[in-house]
Amino acid sequence: MIIEILSLAAALEWIALGVLVFFELRSQKRRLEEAIKELENAIR
């Protein structure tokens, strides 16, 4: 019983970590796209 609860808790932790990584990467992508736009505008 306790092992099942711990396994469920571990699975939920991995899901939460995956969600955090997803949003962090999305944020990084947005910042990178803005930086690329600024570089393109500076080149023109």
PDB file of C-alpha atoms in Angstrom:
ATOM      1  CA  MET A   1       0.000   0.000   0.000  1.00  0.00           C
ATOM      2  CA  ILE A   2       2.710   2.473   0.993  1.00  0.00           C
ATOM      3  CA  ILE A   3       4.833   1.479  -2.002  1.00  0.00           C
ATOM      4  CA  GLU A   4       1.905   2.180  -4.333  1.00  0.00           C
ATOM      5  CA  ILE A   5       1.428   5.630  -2.799  1.00  0.00           C
ATOM      6  CA  LEU A   6       5.149   6.368  -3.118  1.00  0.00           C
ATOM      7  CA  SER A   7       5.132   5.219  -6.733  1.00  0.00           C
ATOM      8  CA  LEU A   8       2.171   7.469  -7.467  1.00  0.00           C
ATOM      9  CA  ALA A   9       3.915  10.392  -5.745  1.00  0.00           C
ATOM     10  CA  ALA A  10       7.061   9.768  -7.794  1.00  0.00           C
ATOM     11  CA  ALA A  11       5.041   9.661 -11.010  1.00  0.00           C
ATOM     12  CA  LEU A  12       3.322  12.929 -10.103  1.00  0.00           C
ATOM     13  CA  GLU A  13       6.718  14.515  -9.397  1.00  0.00           C
ATOM     14  CA  TRP A  14       7.986  13.494 -12.847  1.00  0.00           C
ATOM     15  CA  ILE A  15       4.852  14.891 -14.479  1.00  0.00           C
ATOM     16  CA  ALA A  16       5.252  18.165 -12.575  1.00  0.00           C
ATOM     17  CA  LEU A  17       8.916  18.347 -13.573  1.00  0.00           C
ATOM     18  CA  GLY A  18       7.983  17.760 -17.200  1.00  0.00           C
ATOM     19  CA  VAL A  19       5.414  20.565 -17.065  1.00  0.00           C
ATOM     20  CA  LEU A  20       7.962  22.947 -15.524  1.00  0.00           C
ATOM     21  CA  VAL A  21      10.552  22.080 -18.182  1.00  0.00           C
ATOM     22  CA  PHE A  22       7.959  22.547 -20.932  1.00  0.00           C
ATOM     23  CA  PHE A  23       7.044  26.049 -19.769  1.00  0.00           C
ATOM     24  CA  GLU A  24      10.691  27.006 -19.182  1.00  0.00           C
ATOM     25  CA  LEU A  25      11.656  25.905 -22.695  1.00  0.00           C
ATOM     26  CA  ARG A  26       8.699  27.791 -24.129  1.00  0.00           C
ATOM     27  CA  SER A  27       9.830  30.917 -22.293  1.00  0.00           C
ATOM     28  CA  GLN A  28      13.415  30.466 -23.534  1.00  0.00           C
ATOM     29  CA  LYS A  29      12.164  30.000 -27.097  1.00  0.00           C
ATOM     30  CA  ARG A  30      10.173  33.228 -26.921  1.00  0.00           C
ATOM     31  CA  ARG A  31      13.214  35.142 -25.612  1.00  0.00           C
ATOM     32  CA  LEU A  32      15.435  33.645 -28.303  1.00  0.00           C
ATOM     33  CA  GLU A  33      12.978  34.629 -31.040  1.00  0.00           C
ATOM     34  CA  GLU A  34      12.909  38.216 -29.717  1.00  0.00           C
ATOM     35  CA  ALA A  35      16.709  38.337 -29.666  1.00  0.00           C
ATOM     36  CA  ILE A  36      16.849  37.046 -33.261  1.00  0.00           C
ATOM     37  CA  LYS A  37      14.366  39.738 -34.346  1.00  0.00           C
ATOM     38  CA  GLU A  38      16.518  42.411 -32.697  1.00  0.00           C
ATOM     39  CA  LEU A  39      19.612  41.084 -34.467  1.00  0.00           C
ATOM     40  CA  GLU A  40      17.801  41.031 -37.813  1.00  0.00           C
ATOM     41  CA  ASN A  41      16.652  44.628 -37.284  1.00  0.00           C
ATOM     42  CA  ALA A  42      20.188  45.680 -36.333  1.00  0.00           C
ATOM     43  CA  ILE A  43      21.587  44.115 -39.517  1.00  0.00           C
ATOM     44  CA  ARG A  44      19.126  45.956 -41.764  1.00  0.00           C
TER      45      ARG A  44
END
